[in-house]
mmCIF file of C-alpha atoms and ligand atoms in Angstrom:
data_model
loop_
_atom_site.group_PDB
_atom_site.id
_atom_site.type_symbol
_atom_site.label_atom_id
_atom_site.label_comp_id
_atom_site.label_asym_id
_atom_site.label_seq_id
_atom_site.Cartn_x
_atom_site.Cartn_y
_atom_site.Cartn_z
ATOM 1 C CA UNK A 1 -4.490 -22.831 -18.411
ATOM 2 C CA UNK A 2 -2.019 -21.352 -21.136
ATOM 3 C CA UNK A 3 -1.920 -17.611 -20.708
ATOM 4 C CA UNK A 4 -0.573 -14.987 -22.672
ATOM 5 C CA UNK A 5 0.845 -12.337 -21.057
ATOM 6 C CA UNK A 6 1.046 -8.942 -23.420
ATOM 7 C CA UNK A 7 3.739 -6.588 -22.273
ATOM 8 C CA UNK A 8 5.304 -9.958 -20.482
ATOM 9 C CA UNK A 9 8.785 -8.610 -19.835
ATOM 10 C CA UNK A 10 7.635 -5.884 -17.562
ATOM 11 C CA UNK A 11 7.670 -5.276 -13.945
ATOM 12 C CA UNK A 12 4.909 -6.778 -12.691
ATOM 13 C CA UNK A 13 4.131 -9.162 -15.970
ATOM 14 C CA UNK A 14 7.267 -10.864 -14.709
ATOM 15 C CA UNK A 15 6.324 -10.911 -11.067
ATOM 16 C CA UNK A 16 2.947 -12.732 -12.557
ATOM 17 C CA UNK A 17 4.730 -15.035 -14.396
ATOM 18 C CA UNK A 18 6.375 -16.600 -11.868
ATOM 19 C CA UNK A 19 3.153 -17.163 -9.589
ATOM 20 C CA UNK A 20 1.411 -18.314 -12.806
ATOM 21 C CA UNK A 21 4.034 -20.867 -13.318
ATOM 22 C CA UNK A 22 4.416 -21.868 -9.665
ATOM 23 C CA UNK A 23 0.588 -22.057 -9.831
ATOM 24 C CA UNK A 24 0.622 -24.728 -12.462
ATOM 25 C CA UNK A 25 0.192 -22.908 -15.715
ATOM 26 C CA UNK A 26 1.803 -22.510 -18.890
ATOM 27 C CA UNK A 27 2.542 -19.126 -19.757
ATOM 28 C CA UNK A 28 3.301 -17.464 -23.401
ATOM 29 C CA UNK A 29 4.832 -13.910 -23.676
ATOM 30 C CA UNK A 30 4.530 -11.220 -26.031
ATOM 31 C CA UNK A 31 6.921 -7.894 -25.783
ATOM 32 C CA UNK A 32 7.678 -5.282 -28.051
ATOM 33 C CA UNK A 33 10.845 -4.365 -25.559
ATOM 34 C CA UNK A 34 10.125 -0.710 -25.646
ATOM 35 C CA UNK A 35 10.550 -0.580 -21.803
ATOM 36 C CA UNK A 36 11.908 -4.149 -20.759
ATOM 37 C CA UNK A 37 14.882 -6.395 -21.743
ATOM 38 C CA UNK A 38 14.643 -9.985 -22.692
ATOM 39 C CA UNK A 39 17.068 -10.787 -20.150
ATOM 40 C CA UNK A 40 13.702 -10.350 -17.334
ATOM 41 C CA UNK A 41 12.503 -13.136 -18.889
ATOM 42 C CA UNK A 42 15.474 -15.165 -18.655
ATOM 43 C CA UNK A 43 15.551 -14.360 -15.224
ATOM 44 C CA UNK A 44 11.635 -15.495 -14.474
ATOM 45 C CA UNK A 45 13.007 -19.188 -16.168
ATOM 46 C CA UNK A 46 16.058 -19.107 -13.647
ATOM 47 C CA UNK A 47 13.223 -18.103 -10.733
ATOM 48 C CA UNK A 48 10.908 -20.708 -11.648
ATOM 49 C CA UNK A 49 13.061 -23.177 -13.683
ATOM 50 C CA UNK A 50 11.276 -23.639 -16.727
ATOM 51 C CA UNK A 51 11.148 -22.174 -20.510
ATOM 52 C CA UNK A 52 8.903 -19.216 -21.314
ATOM 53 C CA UNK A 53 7.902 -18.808 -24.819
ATOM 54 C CA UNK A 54 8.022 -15.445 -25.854
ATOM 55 C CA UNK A 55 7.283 -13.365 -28.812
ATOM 56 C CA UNK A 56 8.970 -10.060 -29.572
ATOM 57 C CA UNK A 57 5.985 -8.585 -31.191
ATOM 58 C CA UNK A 58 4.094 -5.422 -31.170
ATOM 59 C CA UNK A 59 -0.240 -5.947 -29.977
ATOM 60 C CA UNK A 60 -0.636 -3.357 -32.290
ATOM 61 C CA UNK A 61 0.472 -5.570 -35.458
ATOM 62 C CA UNK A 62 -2.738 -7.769 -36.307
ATOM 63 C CA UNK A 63 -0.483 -10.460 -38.157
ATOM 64 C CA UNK A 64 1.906 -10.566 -35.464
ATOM 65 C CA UNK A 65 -0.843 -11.143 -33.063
ATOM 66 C CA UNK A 66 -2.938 -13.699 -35.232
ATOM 67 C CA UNK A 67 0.252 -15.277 -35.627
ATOM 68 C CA UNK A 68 0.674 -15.934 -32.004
ATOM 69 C CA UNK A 69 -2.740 -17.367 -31.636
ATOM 70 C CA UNK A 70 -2.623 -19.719 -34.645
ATOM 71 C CA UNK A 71 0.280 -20.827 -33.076
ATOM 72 C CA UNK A 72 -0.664 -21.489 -29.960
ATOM 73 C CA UNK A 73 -4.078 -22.178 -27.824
ATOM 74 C CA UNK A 74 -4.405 -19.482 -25.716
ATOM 75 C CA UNK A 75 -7.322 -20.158 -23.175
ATOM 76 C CA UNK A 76 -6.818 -16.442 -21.139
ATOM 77 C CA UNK A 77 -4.781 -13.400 -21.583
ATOM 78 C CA UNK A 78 -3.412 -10.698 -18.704
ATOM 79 C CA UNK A 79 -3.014 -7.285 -20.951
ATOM 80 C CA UNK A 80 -0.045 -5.464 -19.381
ATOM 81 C CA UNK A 81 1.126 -4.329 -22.748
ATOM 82 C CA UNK A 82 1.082 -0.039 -22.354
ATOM 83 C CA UNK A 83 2.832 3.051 -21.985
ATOM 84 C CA UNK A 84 2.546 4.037 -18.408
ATOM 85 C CA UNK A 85 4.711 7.141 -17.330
ATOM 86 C CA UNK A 86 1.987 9.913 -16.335
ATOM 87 C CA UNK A 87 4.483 13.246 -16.834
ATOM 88 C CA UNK A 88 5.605 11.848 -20.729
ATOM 89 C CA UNK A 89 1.710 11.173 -21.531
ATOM 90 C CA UNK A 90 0.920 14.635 -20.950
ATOM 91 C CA UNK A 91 3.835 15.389 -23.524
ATOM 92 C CA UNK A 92 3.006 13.497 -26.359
ATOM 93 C CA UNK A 93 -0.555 12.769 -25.390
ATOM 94 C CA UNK A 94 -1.307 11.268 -28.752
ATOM 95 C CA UNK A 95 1.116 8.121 -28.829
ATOM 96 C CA UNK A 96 -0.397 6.967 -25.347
ATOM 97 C CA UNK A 97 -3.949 7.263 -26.807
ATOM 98 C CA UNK A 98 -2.629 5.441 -29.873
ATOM 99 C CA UNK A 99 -0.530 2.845 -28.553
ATOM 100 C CA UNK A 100 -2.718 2.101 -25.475
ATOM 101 C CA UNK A 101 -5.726 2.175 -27.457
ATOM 102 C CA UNK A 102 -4.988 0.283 -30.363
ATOM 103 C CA UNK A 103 -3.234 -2.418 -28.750
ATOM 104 C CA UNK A 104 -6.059 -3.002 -27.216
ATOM 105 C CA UNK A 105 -8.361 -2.726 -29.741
ATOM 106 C CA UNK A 106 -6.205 -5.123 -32.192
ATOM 107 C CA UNK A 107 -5.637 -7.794 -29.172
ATOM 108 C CA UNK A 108 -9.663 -8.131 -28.510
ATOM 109 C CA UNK A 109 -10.400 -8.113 -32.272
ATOM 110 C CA UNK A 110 -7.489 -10.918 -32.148
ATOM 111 C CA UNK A 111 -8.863 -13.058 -29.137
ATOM 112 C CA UNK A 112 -12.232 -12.693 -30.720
ATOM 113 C CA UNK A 113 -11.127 -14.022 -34.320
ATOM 114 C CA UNK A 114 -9.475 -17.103 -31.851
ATOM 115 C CA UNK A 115 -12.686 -17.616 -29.821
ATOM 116 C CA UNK A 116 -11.017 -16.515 -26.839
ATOM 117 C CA UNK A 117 -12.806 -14.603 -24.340
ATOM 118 C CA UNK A 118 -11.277 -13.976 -20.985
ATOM 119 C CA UNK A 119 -9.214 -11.179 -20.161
ATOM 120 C CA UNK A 120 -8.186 -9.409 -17.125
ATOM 121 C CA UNK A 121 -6.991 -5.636 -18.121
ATOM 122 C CA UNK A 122 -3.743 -4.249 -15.793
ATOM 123 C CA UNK A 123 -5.816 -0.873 -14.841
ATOM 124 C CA UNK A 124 -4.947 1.595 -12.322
ATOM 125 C CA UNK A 125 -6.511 3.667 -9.330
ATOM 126 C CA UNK A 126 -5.353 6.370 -11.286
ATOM 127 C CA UNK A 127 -9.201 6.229 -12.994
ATOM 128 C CA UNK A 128 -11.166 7.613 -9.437
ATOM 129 C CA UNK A 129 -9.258 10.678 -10.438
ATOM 130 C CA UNK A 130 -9.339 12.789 -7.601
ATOM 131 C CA UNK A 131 -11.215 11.208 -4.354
ATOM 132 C CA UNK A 132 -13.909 12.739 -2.718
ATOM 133 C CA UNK A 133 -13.495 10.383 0.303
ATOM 134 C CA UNK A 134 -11.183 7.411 0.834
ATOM 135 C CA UNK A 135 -11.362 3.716 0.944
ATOM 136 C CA UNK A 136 -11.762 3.871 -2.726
ATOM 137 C CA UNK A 137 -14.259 1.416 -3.425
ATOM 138 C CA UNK A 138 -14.955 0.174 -7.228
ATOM 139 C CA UNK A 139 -18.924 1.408 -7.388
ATOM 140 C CA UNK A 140 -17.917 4.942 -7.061
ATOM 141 C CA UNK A 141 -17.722 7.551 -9.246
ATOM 142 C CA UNK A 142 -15.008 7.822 -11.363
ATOM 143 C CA UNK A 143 -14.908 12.165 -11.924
ATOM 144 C CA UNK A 144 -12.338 11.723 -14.476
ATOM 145 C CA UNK A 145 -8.107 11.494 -14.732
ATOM 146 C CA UNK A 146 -5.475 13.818 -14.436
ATOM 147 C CA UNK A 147 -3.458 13.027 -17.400
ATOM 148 C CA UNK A 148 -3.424 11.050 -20.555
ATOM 149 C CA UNK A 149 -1.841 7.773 -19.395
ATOM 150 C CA UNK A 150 -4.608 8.428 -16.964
ATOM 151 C CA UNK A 151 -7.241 8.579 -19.481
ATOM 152 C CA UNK A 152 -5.922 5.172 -21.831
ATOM 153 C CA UNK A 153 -6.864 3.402 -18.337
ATOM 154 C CA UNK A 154 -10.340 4.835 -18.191
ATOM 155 C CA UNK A 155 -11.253 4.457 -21.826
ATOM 156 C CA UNK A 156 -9.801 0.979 -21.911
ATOM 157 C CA UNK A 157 -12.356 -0.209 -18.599
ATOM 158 C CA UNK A 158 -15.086 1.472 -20.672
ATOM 159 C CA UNK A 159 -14.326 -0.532 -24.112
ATOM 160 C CA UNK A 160 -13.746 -3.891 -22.587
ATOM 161 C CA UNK A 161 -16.864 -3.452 -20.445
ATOM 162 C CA UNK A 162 -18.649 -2.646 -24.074
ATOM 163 C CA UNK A 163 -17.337 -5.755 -25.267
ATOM 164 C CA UNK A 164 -18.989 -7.707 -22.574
ATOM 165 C CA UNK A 165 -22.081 -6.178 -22.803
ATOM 166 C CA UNK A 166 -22.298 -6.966 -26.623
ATOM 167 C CA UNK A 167 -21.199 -10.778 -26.401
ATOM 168 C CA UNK A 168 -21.855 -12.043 -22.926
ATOM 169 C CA UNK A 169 -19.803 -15.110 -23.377
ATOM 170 C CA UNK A 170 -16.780 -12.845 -22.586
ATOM 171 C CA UNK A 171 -15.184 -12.942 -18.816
ATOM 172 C CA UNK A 172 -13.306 -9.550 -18.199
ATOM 173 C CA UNK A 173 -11.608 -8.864 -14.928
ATOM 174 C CA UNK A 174 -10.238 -4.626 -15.257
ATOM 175 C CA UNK A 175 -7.749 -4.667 -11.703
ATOM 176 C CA UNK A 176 -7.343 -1.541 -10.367
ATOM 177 C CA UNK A 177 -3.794 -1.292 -9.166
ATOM 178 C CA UNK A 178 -2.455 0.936 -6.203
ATOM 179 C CA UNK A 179 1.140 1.587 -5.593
ATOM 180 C CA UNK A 180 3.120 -1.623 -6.284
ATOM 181 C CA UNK A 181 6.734 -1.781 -4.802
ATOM 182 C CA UNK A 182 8.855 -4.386 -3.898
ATOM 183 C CA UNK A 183 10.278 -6.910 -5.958
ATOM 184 C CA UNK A 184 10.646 -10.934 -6.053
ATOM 185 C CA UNK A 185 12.516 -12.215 -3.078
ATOM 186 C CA UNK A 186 15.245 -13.950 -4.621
ATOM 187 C CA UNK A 187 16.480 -10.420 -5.961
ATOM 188 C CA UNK A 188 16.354 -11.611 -9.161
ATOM 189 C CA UNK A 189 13.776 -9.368 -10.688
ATOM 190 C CA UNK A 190 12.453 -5.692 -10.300
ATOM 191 C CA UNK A 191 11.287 -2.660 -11.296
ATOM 192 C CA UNK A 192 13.637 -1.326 -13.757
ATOM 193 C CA UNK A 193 12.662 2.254 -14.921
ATOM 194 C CA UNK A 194 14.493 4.268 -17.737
ATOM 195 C CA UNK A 195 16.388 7.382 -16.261
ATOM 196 C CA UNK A 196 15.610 9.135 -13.298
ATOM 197 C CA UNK A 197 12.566 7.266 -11.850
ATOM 198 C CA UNK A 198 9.431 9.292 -11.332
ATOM 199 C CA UNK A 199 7.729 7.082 -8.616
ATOM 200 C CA UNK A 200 8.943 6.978 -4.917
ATOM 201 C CA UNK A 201 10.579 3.591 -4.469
ATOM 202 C CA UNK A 202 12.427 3.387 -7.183
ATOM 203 C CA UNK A 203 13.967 7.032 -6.576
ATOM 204 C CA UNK A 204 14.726 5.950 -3.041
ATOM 205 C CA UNK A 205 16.430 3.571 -4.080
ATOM 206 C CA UNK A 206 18.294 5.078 -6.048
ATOM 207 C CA UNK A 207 19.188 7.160 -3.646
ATOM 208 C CA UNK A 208 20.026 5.219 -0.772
ATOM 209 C CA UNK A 209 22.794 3.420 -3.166
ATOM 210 C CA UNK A 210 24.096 6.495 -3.929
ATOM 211 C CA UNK A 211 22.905 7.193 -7.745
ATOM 212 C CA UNK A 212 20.800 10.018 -6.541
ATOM 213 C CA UNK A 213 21.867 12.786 -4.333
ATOM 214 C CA UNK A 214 18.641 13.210 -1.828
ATOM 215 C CA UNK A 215 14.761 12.535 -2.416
ATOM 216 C CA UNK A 216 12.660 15.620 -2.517
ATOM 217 C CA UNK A 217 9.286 14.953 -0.544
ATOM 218 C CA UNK A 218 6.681 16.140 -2.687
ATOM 219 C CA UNK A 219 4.932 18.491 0.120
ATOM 220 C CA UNK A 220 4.583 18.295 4.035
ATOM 221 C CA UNK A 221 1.148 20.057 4.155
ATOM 222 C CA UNK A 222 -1.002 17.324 3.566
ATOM 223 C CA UNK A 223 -4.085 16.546 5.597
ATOM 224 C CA UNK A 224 -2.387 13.375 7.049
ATOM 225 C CA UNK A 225 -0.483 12.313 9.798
ATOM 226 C CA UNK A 226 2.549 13.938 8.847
ATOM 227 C CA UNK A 227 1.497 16.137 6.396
ATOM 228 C CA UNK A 228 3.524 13.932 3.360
ATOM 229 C CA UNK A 229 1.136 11.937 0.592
ATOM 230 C CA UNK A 230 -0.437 9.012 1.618
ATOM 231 C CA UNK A 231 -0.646 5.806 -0.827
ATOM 232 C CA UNK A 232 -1.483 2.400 -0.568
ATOM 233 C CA UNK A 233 1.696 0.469 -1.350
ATOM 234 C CA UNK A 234 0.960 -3.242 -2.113
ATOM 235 C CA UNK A 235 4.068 -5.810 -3.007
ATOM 236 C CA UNK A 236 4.271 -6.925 -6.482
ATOM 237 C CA UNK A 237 4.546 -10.482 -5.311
ATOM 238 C CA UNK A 238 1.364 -10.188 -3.614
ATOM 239 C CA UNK A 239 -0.402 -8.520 -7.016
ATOM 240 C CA UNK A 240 0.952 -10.701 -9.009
ATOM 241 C CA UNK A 241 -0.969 -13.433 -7.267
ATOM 242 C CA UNK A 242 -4.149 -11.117 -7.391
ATOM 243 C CA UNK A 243 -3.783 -12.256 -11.177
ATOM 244 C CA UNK A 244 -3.547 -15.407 -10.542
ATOM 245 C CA UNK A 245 -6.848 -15.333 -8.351
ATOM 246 C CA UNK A 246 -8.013 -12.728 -11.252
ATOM 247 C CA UNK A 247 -7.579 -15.903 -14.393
ATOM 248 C CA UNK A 248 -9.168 -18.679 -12.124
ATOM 249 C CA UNK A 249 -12.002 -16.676 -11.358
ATOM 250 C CA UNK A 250 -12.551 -15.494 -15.368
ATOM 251 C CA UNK A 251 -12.295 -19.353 -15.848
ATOM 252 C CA UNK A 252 -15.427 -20.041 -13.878
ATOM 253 C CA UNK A 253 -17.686 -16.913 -14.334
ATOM 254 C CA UNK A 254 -18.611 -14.631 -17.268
ATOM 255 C CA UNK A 255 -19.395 -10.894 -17.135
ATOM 256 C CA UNK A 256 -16.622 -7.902 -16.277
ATOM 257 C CA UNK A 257 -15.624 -7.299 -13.143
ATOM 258 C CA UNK A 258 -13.744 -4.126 -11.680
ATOM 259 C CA UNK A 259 -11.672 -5.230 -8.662
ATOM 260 C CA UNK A 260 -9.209 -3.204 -6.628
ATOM 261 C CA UNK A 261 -6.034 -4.823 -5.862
ATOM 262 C CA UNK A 262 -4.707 -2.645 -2.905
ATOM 263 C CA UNK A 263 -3.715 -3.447 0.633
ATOM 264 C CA UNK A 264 -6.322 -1.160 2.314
ATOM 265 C CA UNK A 265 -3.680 0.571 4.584
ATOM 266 C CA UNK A 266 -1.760 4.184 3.488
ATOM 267 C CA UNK A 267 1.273 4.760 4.651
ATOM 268 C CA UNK A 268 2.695 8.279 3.995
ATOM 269 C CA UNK A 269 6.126 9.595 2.138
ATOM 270 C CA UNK A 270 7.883 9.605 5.537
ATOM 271 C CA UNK A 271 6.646 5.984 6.646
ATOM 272 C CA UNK A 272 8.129 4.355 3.542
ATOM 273 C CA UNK A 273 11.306 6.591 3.827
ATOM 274 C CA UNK A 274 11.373 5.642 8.031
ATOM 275 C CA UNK A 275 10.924 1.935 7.448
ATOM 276 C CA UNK A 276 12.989 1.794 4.314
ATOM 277 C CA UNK A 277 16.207 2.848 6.194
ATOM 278 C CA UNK A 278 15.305 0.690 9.291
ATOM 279 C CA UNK A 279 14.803 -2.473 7.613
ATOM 280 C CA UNK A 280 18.061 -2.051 5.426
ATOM 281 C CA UNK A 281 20.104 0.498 7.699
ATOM 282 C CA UNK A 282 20.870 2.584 5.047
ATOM 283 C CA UNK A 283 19.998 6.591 5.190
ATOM 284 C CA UNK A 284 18.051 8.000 3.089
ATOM 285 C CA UNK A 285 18.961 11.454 2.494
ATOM 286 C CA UNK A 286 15.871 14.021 2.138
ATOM 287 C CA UNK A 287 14.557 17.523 1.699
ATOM 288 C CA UNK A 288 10.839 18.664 1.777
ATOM 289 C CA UNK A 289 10.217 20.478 -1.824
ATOM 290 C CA UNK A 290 7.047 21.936 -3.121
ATOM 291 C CA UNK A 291 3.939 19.773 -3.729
ATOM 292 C CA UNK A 292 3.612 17.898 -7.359
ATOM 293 C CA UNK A 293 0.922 19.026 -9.278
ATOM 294 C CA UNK A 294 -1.980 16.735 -9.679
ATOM 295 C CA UNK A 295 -0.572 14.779 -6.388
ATOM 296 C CA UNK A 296 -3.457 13.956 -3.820
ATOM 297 C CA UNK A 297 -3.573 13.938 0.163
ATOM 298 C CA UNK A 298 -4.806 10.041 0.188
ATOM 299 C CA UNK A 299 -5.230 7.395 -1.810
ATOM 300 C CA UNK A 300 -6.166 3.752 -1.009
ATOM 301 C CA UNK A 301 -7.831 0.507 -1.536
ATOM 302 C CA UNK A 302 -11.463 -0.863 -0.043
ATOM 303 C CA UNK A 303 -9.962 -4.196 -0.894
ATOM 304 C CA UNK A 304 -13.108 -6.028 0.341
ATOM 305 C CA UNK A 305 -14.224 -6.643 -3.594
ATOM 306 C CA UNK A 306 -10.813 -8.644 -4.104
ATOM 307 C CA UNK A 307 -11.328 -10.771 -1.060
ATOM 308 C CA UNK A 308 -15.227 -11.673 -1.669
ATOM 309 C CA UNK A 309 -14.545 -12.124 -5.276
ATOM 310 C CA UNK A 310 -11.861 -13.661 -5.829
ATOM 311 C CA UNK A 311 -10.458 -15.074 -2.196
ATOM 312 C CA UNK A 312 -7.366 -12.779 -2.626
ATOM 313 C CA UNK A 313 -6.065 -9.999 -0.121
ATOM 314 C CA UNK A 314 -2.452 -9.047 0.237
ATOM 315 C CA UNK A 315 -0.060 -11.010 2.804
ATOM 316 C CA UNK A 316 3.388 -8.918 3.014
ATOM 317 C CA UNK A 317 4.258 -5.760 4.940
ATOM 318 C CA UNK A 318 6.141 -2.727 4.545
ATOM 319 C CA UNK A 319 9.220 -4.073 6.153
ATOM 320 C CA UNK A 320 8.965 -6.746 3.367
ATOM 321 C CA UNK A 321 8.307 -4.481 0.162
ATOM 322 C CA UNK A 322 11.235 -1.487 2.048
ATOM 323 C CA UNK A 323 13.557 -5.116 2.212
ATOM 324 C CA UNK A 324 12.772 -6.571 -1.170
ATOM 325 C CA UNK A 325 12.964 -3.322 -3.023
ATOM 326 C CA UNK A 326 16.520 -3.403 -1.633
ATOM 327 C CA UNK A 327 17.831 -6.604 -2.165
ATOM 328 C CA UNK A 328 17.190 -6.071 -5.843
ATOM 329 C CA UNK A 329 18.631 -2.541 -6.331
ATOM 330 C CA UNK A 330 21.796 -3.751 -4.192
ATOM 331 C CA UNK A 331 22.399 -6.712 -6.494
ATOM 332 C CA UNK A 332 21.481 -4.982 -9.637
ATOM 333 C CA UNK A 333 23.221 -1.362 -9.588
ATOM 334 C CA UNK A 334 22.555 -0.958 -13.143
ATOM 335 C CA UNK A 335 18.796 -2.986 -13.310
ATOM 336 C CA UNK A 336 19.100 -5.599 -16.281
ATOM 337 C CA UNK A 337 22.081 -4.407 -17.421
ATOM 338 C CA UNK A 338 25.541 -6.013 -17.183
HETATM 339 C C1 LIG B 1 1.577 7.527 -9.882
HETATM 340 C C2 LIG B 1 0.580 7.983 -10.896
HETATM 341 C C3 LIG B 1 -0.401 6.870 -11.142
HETATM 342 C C4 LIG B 1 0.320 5.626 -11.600
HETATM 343 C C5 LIG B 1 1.339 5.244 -10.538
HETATM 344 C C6 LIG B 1 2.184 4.090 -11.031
HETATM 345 C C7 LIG B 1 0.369 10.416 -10.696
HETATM 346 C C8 LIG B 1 -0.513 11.562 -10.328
HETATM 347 N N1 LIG B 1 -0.098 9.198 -10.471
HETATM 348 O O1 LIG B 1 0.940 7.361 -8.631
HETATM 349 O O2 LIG B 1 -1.301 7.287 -12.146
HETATM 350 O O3 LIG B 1 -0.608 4.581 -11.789
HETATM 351 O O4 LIG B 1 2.216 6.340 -10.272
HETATM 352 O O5 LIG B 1 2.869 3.526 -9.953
HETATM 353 O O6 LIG B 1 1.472 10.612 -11.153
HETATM 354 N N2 LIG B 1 6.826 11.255 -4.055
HETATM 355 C C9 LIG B 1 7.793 12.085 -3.479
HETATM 356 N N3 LIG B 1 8.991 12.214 -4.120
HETATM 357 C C10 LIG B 1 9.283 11.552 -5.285
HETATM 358 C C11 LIG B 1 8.290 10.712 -5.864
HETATM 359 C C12 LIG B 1 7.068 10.599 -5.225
HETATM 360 O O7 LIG B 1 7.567 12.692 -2.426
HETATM 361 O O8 LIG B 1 10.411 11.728 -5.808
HETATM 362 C C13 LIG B 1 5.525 11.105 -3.375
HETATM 363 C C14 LIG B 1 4.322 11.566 -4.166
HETATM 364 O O9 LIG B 1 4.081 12.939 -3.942
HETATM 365 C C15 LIG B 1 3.221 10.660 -3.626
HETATM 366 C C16 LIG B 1 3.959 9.356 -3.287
HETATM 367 O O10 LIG B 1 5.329 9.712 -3.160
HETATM 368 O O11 LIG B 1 2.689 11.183 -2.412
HETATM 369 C C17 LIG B 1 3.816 8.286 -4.363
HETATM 370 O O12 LIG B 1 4.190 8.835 -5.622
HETATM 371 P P1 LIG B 1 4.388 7.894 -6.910
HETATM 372 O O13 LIG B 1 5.240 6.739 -6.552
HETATM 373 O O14 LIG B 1 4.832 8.761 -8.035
HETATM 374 O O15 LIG B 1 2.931 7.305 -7.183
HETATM 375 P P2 LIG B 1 1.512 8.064 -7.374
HETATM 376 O O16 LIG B 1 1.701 9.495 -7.660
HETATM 377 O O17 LIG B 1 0.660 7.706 -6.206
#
């Protein structure tokens, strides 16, 4: 198939790129480089040794997007395109709503106008809000989000699943991502985040190559096993090809679909930070500070859905997303940059 990525340049667009490609299809790319560099995509050519054809284009511009499907036949399209930090979306609330919203909006009225109807939507577990119980499994209740970035997530499933509903012909697959770490194994491409990184692997890290001074663990009173947060970590390698398994399977069925893509295991603040400087013998220097607000005890996957559905589940370890992670930081100090 030829699939468009939206938001291509990004962290785990570029992962999916590369399993797309090594999967036998042709990708196109379309990035407004708001939170990416064009040199990820040269990298994903190097990785995979062939062109990508990319667009530096905004979803929310209707020409610009018309444009790209006149020019090319598009038979599926992964959305990625977004703003995703949670803490800035509570600050300006309204350009999350309006960017993630409208991008959306203008790419569907786009695929429609092109007669092309299969999309799978880069959602988030952040939509359960918080869990009454644990697996999360994707026919329960959704009580609502924490936050704004939160809420684009939840309002997107809810539009795309109106879209099916009024023109069955469209295949929608809405992935509900856990806590993707890692990075490709040649070290070639990562997670790149602008200033000081909110989420945990990134700031570890950053800290373990001395950029940071010392992690603060976000509370040690949980009701876990050691009291720290527990998440379900998943490799970006391995959810990247949960897209792959996502645009087959919206090639052969119609309808929308919510499927997690998680591992099913948790693994708390102090397992990652434990296995991270075992695997790479390098310390980690930490300090237990207060909880975050709006942080949970536990979060993760049933990832049964994925597995029925679509004959996915996720193959790597912690020792392999703690070694991965590394590799990349170590041989990119400064992330894309020179
Ligand atoms: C967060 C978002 C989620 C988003 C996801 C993207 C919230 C409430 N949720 O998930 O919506 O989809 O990122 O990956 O923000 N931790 C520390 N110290 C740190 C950073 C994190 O102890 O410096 C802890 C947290 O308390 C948590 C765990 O590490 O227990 C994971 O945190 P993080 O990587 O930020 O992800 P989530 O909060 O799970």
């Amino acid at each position: 198939m030829n699939i468009l990525l939206t938001g291509g340049a990004g962290y785990i667009a570029t992962h999916t790129c590369v399993e797309l490609m090594k999967a036998g299809h042709d990708v196109v790319v379309v990035d407004n480089y708001v939170n990416s560099q064009p040199e990820a995509l040269r990298r994903v050519e190097e990785i995979a040794g062939r062109s990508v054809k990319s667009y530096e284009a905004d979803c929310c511009d209707a020409s610009a997007m018309n444009r790209i499907f006149d020019e090319n036949r598009i038979d599926a399209v992964i959305h990625f395109a977004g703003l995703k930090a949670v803490g800035e979306s509570v600050h300006i609330p309204l350009r999350y709503y309006r960017n993630n919203l409208d991008s959306t909006l203008t790419l569907c009225e786009t695929m429609a106008a092109h007669g092309c109807k299969r999309l799978v939507f880069s959602s988030s577990a952040t939509v359960y809000g918080v869990p009454d119980e644990v697996p999360l499994r994707e026919d329960m209740f959704c009580k609502g989000c924490t936050n704004p970035y939160g809420w684009t997530k939840y309002m997107i499933e809810k539009i795309l699943s109106g879209v099916v509903e009024a023109d069955p012909e469209w295949s929608v697959v809405l992935l509900r991502y856990f806590n993707p770490i890692g990075a490709h194994e040649s070290g070639r491409i990562g997670e790149n985040p602008n200033g000081i990184p909110n989420n945990l692997m990134p700031y570890i890290t950053k800290v373990a190559a001395g950029q940071l001074k010392q992690l603060s663990v976000f509370g040690n009173d949980y009701d876990t096993h050691d009291g720290t947060g527990v998440r379900d970590y998943i490799h970006v390698v391995d959810l990247a090809r949960g897209h792959v398994s996502a645009c087959d399977y919206a090639a052969q069925h119609t309808g929308c679909e919510i499927i997690n893509l998680g591992t099913g295991v948790g693994y708390s603040v102090l397992d990652i930070v434990n296995t991270f400087e075992r695997v790479n013998h390098v310390p980690v220097p930490y300090v237990i500070a207060p909880r975050r607000p709006g942080d949970v005890d536990a979060c993760y996957a049933d990832p049964g859905k994925a597995e029925r559905l679509l004959g996915w589940k996720a193959e790597k370890n912690l020792e392999d997303m703690c070694r991965d992670s590394w590799r990349w930081q170590s041989g990119n100090p400064n992330g894309y940059q020179a």
